[in-house]
Amino acid sequence: QKEVEQNSGPLSVPEGAIASLNCTYSDRGSQSFFWYRQYSGKSPELIMFIYSNGDKEDGRFTAQLNKASQYVSLLIRDSQPSDSATYLCAVKEGGTASKLTFGTGTRLQVML
Amino acid sequence: NAGVTQTPKFQVLKTGQSMTLQCAQDMNHNSMYWYRQDPGMGLRLIYYSASEGTTDKGEVPNGYNVSRLNKREFSLRLESAAPSQTSVYFCASSAFGTSGPTDTQYFGPGTRLTVL
């Protein structure tokens, strides 16, 4: 059973701070890693993906991947109240159709 | 460009009733997926279709059937609904459906289903 683990939170950060969201996965053969944001009652929307070790930056978001430790994280700089949502980590298997295994998500609260 | 659309948005069924959830995408994607999302369980894959004419089981296929009607449409059928199927159902699509690492799934707005 492939597993993707996330702390359910809530993770509370003050406005303007850096929010750090973490995810671990069990399948060493995993190919790529996706972060989705989901507002309450809405569908998941893609923030970014990463598939090479290291950091990948997109605006205020940075994804970090360490395949040796089977760990992926998402940093949100200058957190805003509009960032308050649940963040889902998803892992794509290697060598198969694009099936994703999702974590249960981390709820982020950005406080004024 | 509507992306991924789903109908209905809400549905209430009685135990034993049947229904079909509809999904369509206008992005010319090859692959389509059905997920369910339950509190504390995350998104779980029910069925997927890597390309037109193919369907495969995901993690939780029992009690469901699917049809890939054409490249655009992928439906999910509950033949005899059970209270355990109360959930939010999301359809998603992706362009390539291959082992490419950047193949990204885009989600529809979801269907909230309650089975009494």
PDB file of C-alpha atoms in Angstrom:
ATOM      1  CA  GLN A   1       0.000   0.000   0.000  1.00  0.00           C
ATOM      2  CA  LYS A   2       1.596   3.243  -1.124  1.00  0.00           C
ATOM      3  CA  GLU A   3       1.294   5.893   1.561  1.00  0.00           C
ATOM      4  CA  VAL A   4       1.555   9.648   1.581  1.00  0.00           C
ATOM      5  CA  GLU A   5       1.654  11.236   5.010  1.00  0.00           C
ATOM      6  CA  GLN A   6       0.852  14.802   5.971  1.00  0.00           C
ATOM      7  CA  ASN A   7       0.244  16.449   9.317  1.00  0.00           C
ATOM      8  CA  SER A   8      -3.438  17.369   9.349  1.00  0.00           C
ATOM      9  CA  GLY A   9      -2.849  20.609  11.238  1.00  0.00           C
ATOM     10  CA  PRO A  10      -4.116  23.182  11.561  1.00  0.00           C
ATOM     11  CA  LEU A  11      -0.866  24.980  10.961  1.00  0.00           C
ATOM     12  CA  SER A  12      -1.284  28.551  12.123  1.00  0.00           C
ATOM     13  CA  VAL A  13       1.078  31.281  10.930  1.00  0.00           C
ATOM     14  CA  PRO A  14       0.857  35.067  11.182  1.00  0.00           C
ATOM     15  CA  GLU A  15       0.352  37.139   8.060  1.00  0.00           C
ATOM     16  CA  GLY A  16       3.653  37.786   6.319  1.00  0.00           C
ATOM     17  CA  ALA A  17       5.404  34.751   7.801  1.00  0.00           C
ATOM     18  CA  ILE A  18       6.710  31.675   5.989  1.00  0.00           C
ATOM     19  CA  ALA A  19       4.455  28.637   6.112  1.00  0.00           C
ATOM     20  CA  SER A  20       6.184  25.247   5.810  1.00  0.00           C
ATOM     21  CA  LEU A  21       4.116  22.248   4.800  1.00  0.00           C
ATOM     22  CA  ASN A  22       5.616  18.779   4.836  1.00  0.00           C
ATOM     23  CA  CYS A  23       4.885  15.454   3.192  1.00  0.00           C
ATOM     24  CA  THR A  24       6.541  12.026   3.339  1.00  0.00           C
ATOM     25  CA  TYR A  25       5.923   9.121   0.995  1.00  0.00           C
ATOM     26  CA  SER A  26       6.577   5.409   1.148  1.00  0.00           C
ATOM     27  CA  ASP A  27       7.209   4.382  -2.472  1.00  0.00           C
ATOM     28  CA  ARG A  28      10.835   4.916  -3.473  1.00  0.00           C
ATOM     29  CA  GLY A  29       9.866   4.509  -7.109  1.00  0.00           C
ATOM     30  CA  SER A  30       7.658   7.609  -7.045  1.00  0.00           C
ATOM     31  CA  GLN A  31       8.305   9.799 -10.023  1.00  0.00           C
ATOM     32  CA  SER A  32       6.919  13.240  -9.346  1.00  0.00           C
ATOM     33  CA  PHE A  33       5.220  15.214  -6.634  1.00  0.00           C
ATOM     34  CA  PHE A  34       2.359  17.673  -6.766  1.00  0.00           C
ATOM     35  CA  TRP A  35       0.990  20.273  -4.406  1.00  0.00           C
ATOM     36  CA  TYR A  36      -2.676  21.196  -4.644  1.00  0.00           C
ATOM     37  CA  ARG A  37      -4.584  23.822  -2.696  1.00  0.00           C
ATOM     38  CA  GLN A  38      -8.190  23.163  -1.734  1.00  0.00           C
ATOM     39  CA  TYR A  39     -10.485  25.793  -0.286  1.00  0.00           C
ATOM     40  CA  SER A  40     -13.398  24.562   1.804  1.00  0.00           C
ATOM     41  CA  GLY A  41     -16.153  23.225  -0.428  1.00  0.00           C
ATOM     42  CA  LYS A  42     -14.085  23.633  -3.586  1.00  0.00           C
ATOM     43  CA  SER A  43     -12.043  21.358  -5.802  1.00  0.00           C
ATOM     44  CA  PRO A  44      -8.260  20.931  -5.636  1.00  0.00           C
ATOM     45  CA  GLU A  45      -6.269  23.372  -7.731  1.00  0.00           C
ATOM     46  CA  LEU A  46      -2.673  22.820  -8.735  1.00  0.00           C
ATOM     47  CA  ILE A  47      -0.002  24.989  -7.131  1.00  0.00           C
ATOM     48  CA  MET A  48       3.098  23.340  -8.545  1.00  0.00           C
ATOM     49  CA  PHE A  49       4.916  20.071  -9.129  1.00  0.00           C
ATOM     50  CA  ILE A  50       8.501  18.906  -8.691  1.00  0.00           C
ATOM     51  CA  TYR A  51      10.342  15.811  -9.888  1.00  0.00           C
ATOM     52  CA  SER A  52      14.049  16.577  -9.411  1.00  0.00           C
ATOM     53  CA  ASN A  53      15.864  16.743  -6.104  1.00  0.00           C
ATOM     54  CA  GLY A  54      16.307  20.260  -4.791  1.00  0.00           C
ATOM     55  CA  ASP A  55      14.198  23.386  -4.829  1.00  0.00           C
ATOM     56  CA  LYS A  56      11.748  24.747  -7.365  1.00  0.00           C
ATOM     57  CA  GLU A  57      10.365  28.250  -6.995  1.00  0.00           C
ATOM     58  CA  ASP A  58       7.181  29.746  -8.419  1.00  0.00           C
ATOM     59  CA  GLY A  59       6.340  33.184  -7.093  1.00  0.00           C
ATOM     60  CA  ARG A  60       5.774  32.971  -3.337  1.00  0.00           C
ATOM     61  CA  PHE A  61       5.832  29.173  -3.441  1.00  0.00           C
ATOM     62  CA  THR A  62       8.879  26.909  -3.218  1.00  0.00           C
ATOM     63  CA  ALA A  63       8.702  23.139  -3.460  1.00  0.00           C
ATOM     64  CA  GLN A  64      11.570  21.113  -2.032  1.00  0.00           C
ATOM     65  CA  LEU A  65      12.263  17.466  -2.819  1.00  0.00           C
ATOM     66  CA  ASN A  66      14.629  15.038  -1.126  1.00  0.00           C
ATOM     67  CA  LYS A  67      14.206  11.600  -2.688  1.00  0.00           C
ATOM     68  CA  ALA A  68      16.769   9.972  -0.406  1.00  0.00           C
ATOM     69  CA  SER A  69      14.701  10.950   2.616  1.00  0.00           C
ATOM     70  CA  GLN A  70      11.392  10.473   0.738  1.00  0.00           C
ATOM     71  CA  TYR A  71      10.352  13.938   1.757  1.00  0.00           C
ATOM     72  CA  VAL A  72       8.740  16.803  -0.101  1.00  0.00           C
ATOM     73  CA  SER A  73       7.788  20.184   1.284  1.00  0.00           C
ATOM     74  CA  LEU A  74       6.057  23.384   0.236  1.00  0.00           C
ATOM     75  CA  LEU A  75       7.132  26.776   1.530  1.00  0.00           C
ATOM     76  CA  ILE A  76       4.802  29.743   1.234  1.00  0.00           C
ATOM     77  CA  ARG A  77       6.559  33.073   1.695  1.00  0.00           C
ATOM     78  CA  ASP A  78       4.772  36.241   2.815  1.00  0.00           C
ATOM     79  CA  SER A  79       1.696  34.233   3.801  1.00  0.00           C
ATOM     80  CA  GLN A  80      -1.635  35.967   3.210  1.00  0.00           C
ATOM     81  CA  PRO A  81      -5.068  35.305   4.708  1.00  0.00           C
ATOM     82  CA  SER A  82      -6.130  34.151   1.221  1.00  0.00           C
ATOM     83  CA  ASP A  83      -3.608  31.294   1.565  1.00  0.00           C
ATOM     84  CA  SER A  84      -5.764  29.788   4.307  1.00  0.00           C
ATOM     85  CA  ALA A  85      -6.807  26.453   2.835  1.00  0.00           C
ATOM     86  CA  THR A  86      -5.994  22.754   2.911  1.00  0.00           C
ATOM     87  CA  TYR A  87      -2.841  21.783   1.044  1.00  0.00           C
ATOM     88  CA  LEU A  88      -2.747  18.351  -0.530  1.00  0.00           C
ATOM     89  CA  CYS A  89       0.440  16.504  -1.371  1.00  0.00           C
ATOM     90  CA  ALA A  90       0.125  14.012  -4.232  1.00  0.00           C
ATOM     91  CA  VAL A  91       2.654  11.480  -5.459  1.00  0.00           C
ATOM     92  CA  LYS A  92       2.784  10.054  -8.961  1.00  0.00           C
ATOM     93  CA  GLU A  93       3.921   6.500  -9.513  1.00  0.00           C
ATOM     94  CA  GLY A  94       6.711   5.816 -11.890  1.00  0.00           C
ATOM     95  CA  GLY A  95       6.229   3.749 -15.027  1.00  0.00           C
ATOM     96  CA  THR A  96       2.443   3.717 -15.044  1.00  0.00           C
ATOM     97  CA  ALA A  97      -0.435   5.876 -16.152  1.00  0.00           C
ATOM     98  CA  SER A  98      -0.659   9.130 -14.270  1.00  0.00           C
ATOM     99  CA  LYS A  99      -2.160   7.764 -11.084  1.00  0.00           C
ATOM    100  CA  LEU A 100      -1.764   9.969  -8.057  1.00  0.00           C
ATOM    101  CA  THR A 101      -1.784   8.973  -4.414  1.00  0.00           C
ATOM    102  CA  PHE A 102      -2.905  11.814  -2.180  1.00  0.00           C
ATOM    103  CA  GLY A 103      -2.131  12.652   1.405  1.00  0.00           C
ATOM    104  CA  THR A 104      -4.975  13.693   3.660  1.00  0.00           C
ATOM    105  CA  GLY A 105      -3.885  17.333   3.541  1.00  0.00           C
ATOM    106  CA  THR A 106      -2.649  19.990   5.944  1.00  0.00           C
ATOM    107  CA  ARG A 107      -4.986  22.789   6.922  1.00  0.00           C
ATOM    108  CA  LEU A 108      -3.222  26.146   6.937  1.00  0.00           C
ATOM    109  CA  GLN A 109      -4.575  29.153   8.818  1.00  0.00           C
ATOM    110  CA  VAL A 110      -2.969  32.537   8.181  1.00  0.00           C
ATOM    111  CA  MET A 111      -3.818  34.910  10.996  1.00  0.00           C
ATOM    112  CA  LEU A 112      -4.230  38.656  10.628  1.00  0.00           C
TER     113      LEU A 112
ATOM    114  CA  ASN B   1     -12.805  26.966 -22.180  1.00  0.00           C
ATOM    115  CA  ALA B   2     -14.728  25.413 -19.280  1.00  0.00           C
ATOM    116  CA  GLY B   3     -12.035  22.889 -18.294  1.00  0.00           C
ATOM    117  CA  VAL B   4     -13.561  19.937 -16.439  1.00  0.00           C
ATOM    118  CA  THR B   5     -17.299  20.032 -15.781  1.00  0.00           C
ATOM    119  CA  GLN B   6     -19.388  17.709 -13.640  1.00  0.00           C
ATOM    120  CA  THR B   7     -23.122  17.146 -13.249  1.00  0.00           C
ATOM    121  CA  PRO B   8     -24.993  17.160 -11.002  1.00  0.00           C
ATOM    122  CA  LYS B   9     -23.489  19.376  -8.302  1.00  0.00           C
ATOM    123  CA  PHE B  10     -25.605  17.855  -5.542  1.00  0.00           C
ATOM    124  CA  GLN B  11     -27.602  14.631  -5.308  1.00  0.00           C
ATOM    125  CA  VAL B  12     -29.524  12.801  -2.609  1.00  0.00           C
ATOM    126  CA  LEU B  13     -30.307   9.139  -3.149  1.00  0.00           C
ATOM    127  CA  LYS B  14     -32.040   6.451  -1.172  1.00  0.00           C
ATOM    128  CA  THR B  15     -30.253   3.187  -0.487  1.00  0.00           C
ATOM    129  CA  GLY B  16     -30.535   0.896  -3.497  1.00  0.00           C
ATOM    130  CA  GLN B  17     -31.163   3.627  -6.054  1.00  0.00           C
ATOM    131  CA  SER B  18     -28.870   4.017  -9.032  1.00  0.00           C
ATOM    132  CA  MET B  19     -27.426   7.068 -10.664  1.00  0.00           C
ATOM    133  CA  THR B  20     -24.750   8.214 -13.077  1.00  0.00           C
ATOM    134  CA  LEU B  21     -22.331  11.059 -12.452  1.00  0.00           C
ATOM    135  CA  GLN B  22     -21.282  12.832 -15.610  1.00  0.00           C
ATOM    136  CA  CYS B  23     -17.899  14.368 -16.371  1.00  0.00           C
ATOM    137  CA  ALA B  24     -16.675  16.170 -19.464  1.00  0.00           C
ATOM    138  CA  GLN B  25     -13.477  18.000 -20.362  1.00  0.00           C
ATOM    139  CA  ASP B  26     -12.772  20.363 -23.227  1.00  0.00           C
ATOM    140  CA  MET B  27      -8.964  20.403 -22.968  1.00  0.00           C
ATOM    141  CA  ASN B  28      -8.428  17.527 -25.429  1.00  0.00           C
ATOM    142  CA  HIS B  29      -6.907  15.462 -22.626  1.00  0.00           C
ATOM    143  CA  ASN B  30      -6.293  11.766 -23.104  1.00  0.00           C
ATOM    144  CA  SER B  31      -6.717  10.604 -19.508  1.00  0.00           C
ATOM    145  CA  MET B  32      -9.580  10.967 -17.063  1.00  0.00           C
ATOM    146  CA  TYR B  33     -10.054   9.971 -13.435  1.00  0.00           C
ATOM    147  CA  TRP B  34     -12.735   9.591 -10.784  1.00  0.00           C
ATOM    148  CA  TYR B  35     -11.950  10.215  -7.108  1.00  0.00           C
ATOM    149  CA  ARG B  36     -13.949  10.282  -3.942  1.00  0.00           C
ATOM    150  CA  GLN B  37     -13.067  12.490  -0.990  1.00  0.00           C
ATOM    151  CA  ASP B  38     -14.118  11.655   2.537  1.00  0.00           C
ATOM    152  CA  PRO B  39     -13.218  13.479   5.764  1.00  0.00           C
ATOM    153  CA  GLY B  40      -9.894  12.253   7.099  1.00  0.00           C
ATOM    154  CA  MET B  41      -9.356   9.938   4.121  1.00  0.00           C
ATOM    155  CA  GLY B  42      -8.092  12.271   1.453  1.00  0.00           C
ATOM    156  CA  LEU B  43      -8.760  11.770  -2.229  1.00  0.00           C
ATOM    157  CA  ARG B  44      -8.967   8.139  -3.298  1.00  0.00           C
ATOM    158  CA  LEU B  45      -8.931   6.954  -6.891  1.00  0.00           C
ATOM    159  CA  ILE B  46     -12.004   4.962  -7.911  1.00  0.00           C
ATOM    160  CA  TYR B  47     -11.383   4.346 -11.623  1.00  0.00           C
ATOM    161  CA  TYR B  48      -9.330   5.914 -14.351  1.00  0.00           C
ATOM    162  CA  SER B  49      -9.116   5.897 -18.111  1.00  0.00           C
ATOM    163  CA  ALA B  50      -5.608   6.345 -19.478  1.00  0.00           C
ATOM    164  CA  SER B  51      -6.937   6.834 -22.989  1.00  0.00           C
ATOM    165  CA  GLU B  52     -10.176   6.610 -24.946  1.00  0.00           C
ATOM    166  CA  GLY B  53     -11.368   3.005 -24.974  1.00  0.00           C
ATOM    167  CA  THR B  54      -9.565   1.899 -21.806  1.00  0.00           C
ATOM    168  CA  THR B  55     -10.593   1.880 -18.161  1.00  0.00           C
ATOM    169  CA  ASP B  56      -8.861   0.514 -15.065  1.00  0.00           C
ATOM    170  CA  LYS B  57      -9.631   0.095 -11.408  1.00  0.00           C
ATOM    171  CA  GLY B  58      -8.161   2.384  -8.831  1.00  0.00           C
ATOM    172  CA  GLU B  59      -7.907   2.005  -5.086  1.00  0.00           C
ATOM    173  CA  VAL B  60     -11.644   1.801  -4.243  1.00  0.00           C
ATOM    174  CA  PRO B  61     -13.603   0.473  -7.269  1.00  0.00           C
ATOM    175  CA  ASN B  62     -16.166  -1.716  -5.492  1.00  0.00           C
ATOM    176  CA  GLY B  63     -19.750  -0.582  -6.037  1.00  0.00           C
ATOM    177  CA  TYR B  64     -18.913   1.568  -9.065  1.00  0.00           C
ATOM    178  CA  ASN B  65     -18.724   1.213 -12.821  1.00  0.00           C
ATOM    179  CA  VAL B  66     -17.380   3.630 -15.403  1.00  0.00           C
ATOM    180  CA  SER B  67     -17.771   4.347 -19.082  1.00  0.00           C
ATOM    181  CA  ARG B  68     -15.390   6.330 -21.251  1.00  0.00           C
ATOM    182  CA  LEU B  69     -18.013   7.455 -23.719  1.00  0.00           C
ATOM    183  CA  ASN B  70     -15.576   9.317 -25.986  1.00  0.00           C
ATOM    184  CA  LYS B  71     -12.431  11.364 -25.528  1.00  0.00           C
ATOM    185  CA  ARG B  72     -14.336  14.151 -23.752  1.00  0.00           C
ATOM    186  CA  GLU B  73     -16.658  12.235 -21.432  1.00  0.00           C
ATOM    187  CA  PHE B  74     -16.152   9.821 -18.555  1.00  0.00           C
ATOM    188  CA  SER B  75     -19.126   8.742 -16.452  1.00  0.00           C
ATOM    189  CA  LEU B  76     -19.320   7.037 -13.066  1.00  0.00           C
ATOM    190  CA  ARG B  77     -22.283   4.817 -12.243  1.00  0.00           C
ATOM    191  CA  LEU B  78     -23.554   3.656  -8.891  1.00  0.00           C
ATOM    192  CA  GLU B  79     -25.777   0.649  -9.581  1.00  0.00           C
ATOM    193  CA  SER B  80     -27.174   0.236  -6.068  1.00  0.00           C
ATOM    194  CA  ALA B  81     -26.210   3.113  -3.823  1.00  0.00           C
ATOM    195  CA  ALA B  82     -25.208   2.490  -0.213  1.00  0.00           C
ATOM    196  CA  PRO B  83     -24.754   4.957   2.671  1.00  0.00           C
ATOM    197  CA  SER B  84     -21.002   4.201   2.553  1.00  0.00           C
ATOM    198  CA  GLN B  85     -20.952   5.886  -0.856  1.00  0.00           C
ATOM    199  CA  THR B  86     -21.910   9.237   0.664  1.00  0.00           C
ATOM    200  CA  SER B  87     -18.989  11.388  -0.386  1.00  0.00           C
ATOM    201  CA  VAL B  88     -17.781  14.179  -2.615  1.00  0.00           C
ATOM    202  CA  TYR B  89     -16.865  12.892  -6.064  1.00  0.00           C
ATOM    203  CA  PHE B  90     -14.282  14.622  -8.216  1.00  0.00           C
ATOM    204  CA  CYS B  91     -13.495  14.013 -11.835  1.00  0.00           C
ATOM    205  CA  ALA B  92     -10.068  14.981 -13.173  1.00  0.00           C
ATOM    206  CA  SER B  93      -8.262  14.898 -16.486  1.00  0.00           C
ATOM    207  CA  SER B  94      -4.663  14.995 -17.647  1.00  0.00           C
ATOM    208  CA  ALA B  95      -3.098  15.536 -21.024  1.00  0.00           C
ATOM    209  CA  PHE B  96      -0.879  12.582 -21.615  1.00  0.00           C
ATOM    210  CA  GLY B  97      -1.727   9.694 -19.296  1.00  0.00           C
ATOM    211  CA  THR B  98       1.797   8.363 -19.748  1.00  0.00           C
ATOM    212  CA  SER B  99       4.667   7.883 -17.370  1.00  0.00           C
ATOM    213  CA  GLY B 100       5.815  11.438 -18.032  1.00  0.00           C
ATOM    214  CA  PRO B 101       6.599  13.168 -14.724  1.00  0.00           C
ATOM    215  CA  THR B 102       4.926  16.433 -15.572  1.00  0.00           C
ATOM    216  CA  ASP B 103       1.518  15.049 -16.536  1.00  0.00           C
ATOM    217  CA  THR B 104      -0.780  17.143 -14.373  1.00  0.00           C
ATOM    218  CA  GLN B 105      -4.331  16.415 -13.319  1.00  0.00           C
ATOM    219  CA  TYR B 106      -6.961  19.147 -13.378  1.00  0.00           C
ATOM    220  CA  PHE B 107     -10.101  18.755 -11.321  1.00  0.00           C
ATOM    221  CA  GLY B 108     -13.766  19.443 -11.876  1.00  0.00           C
ATOM    222  CA  PRO B 109     -15.945  21.212  -9.288  1.00  0.00           C
ATOM    223  CA  GLY B 110     -17.216  18.014  -7.682  1.00  0.00           C
ATOM    224  CA  THR B 111     -20.532  16.309  -6.953  1.00  0.00           C
ATOM    225  CA  ARG B 112     -21.770  16.095  -3.378  1.00  0.00           C
ATOM    226  CA  LEU B 113     -23.660  12.829  -3.004  1.00  0.00           C
ATOM    227  CA  THR B 114     -25.692  11.788   0.023  1.00  0.00           C
ATOM    228  CA  VAL B 115     -27.129   8.284   0.279  1.00  0.00           C
ATOM    229  CA  LEU B 116     -29.820   7.898   2.907  1.00  0.00           C
TER     230      LEU B 116
END
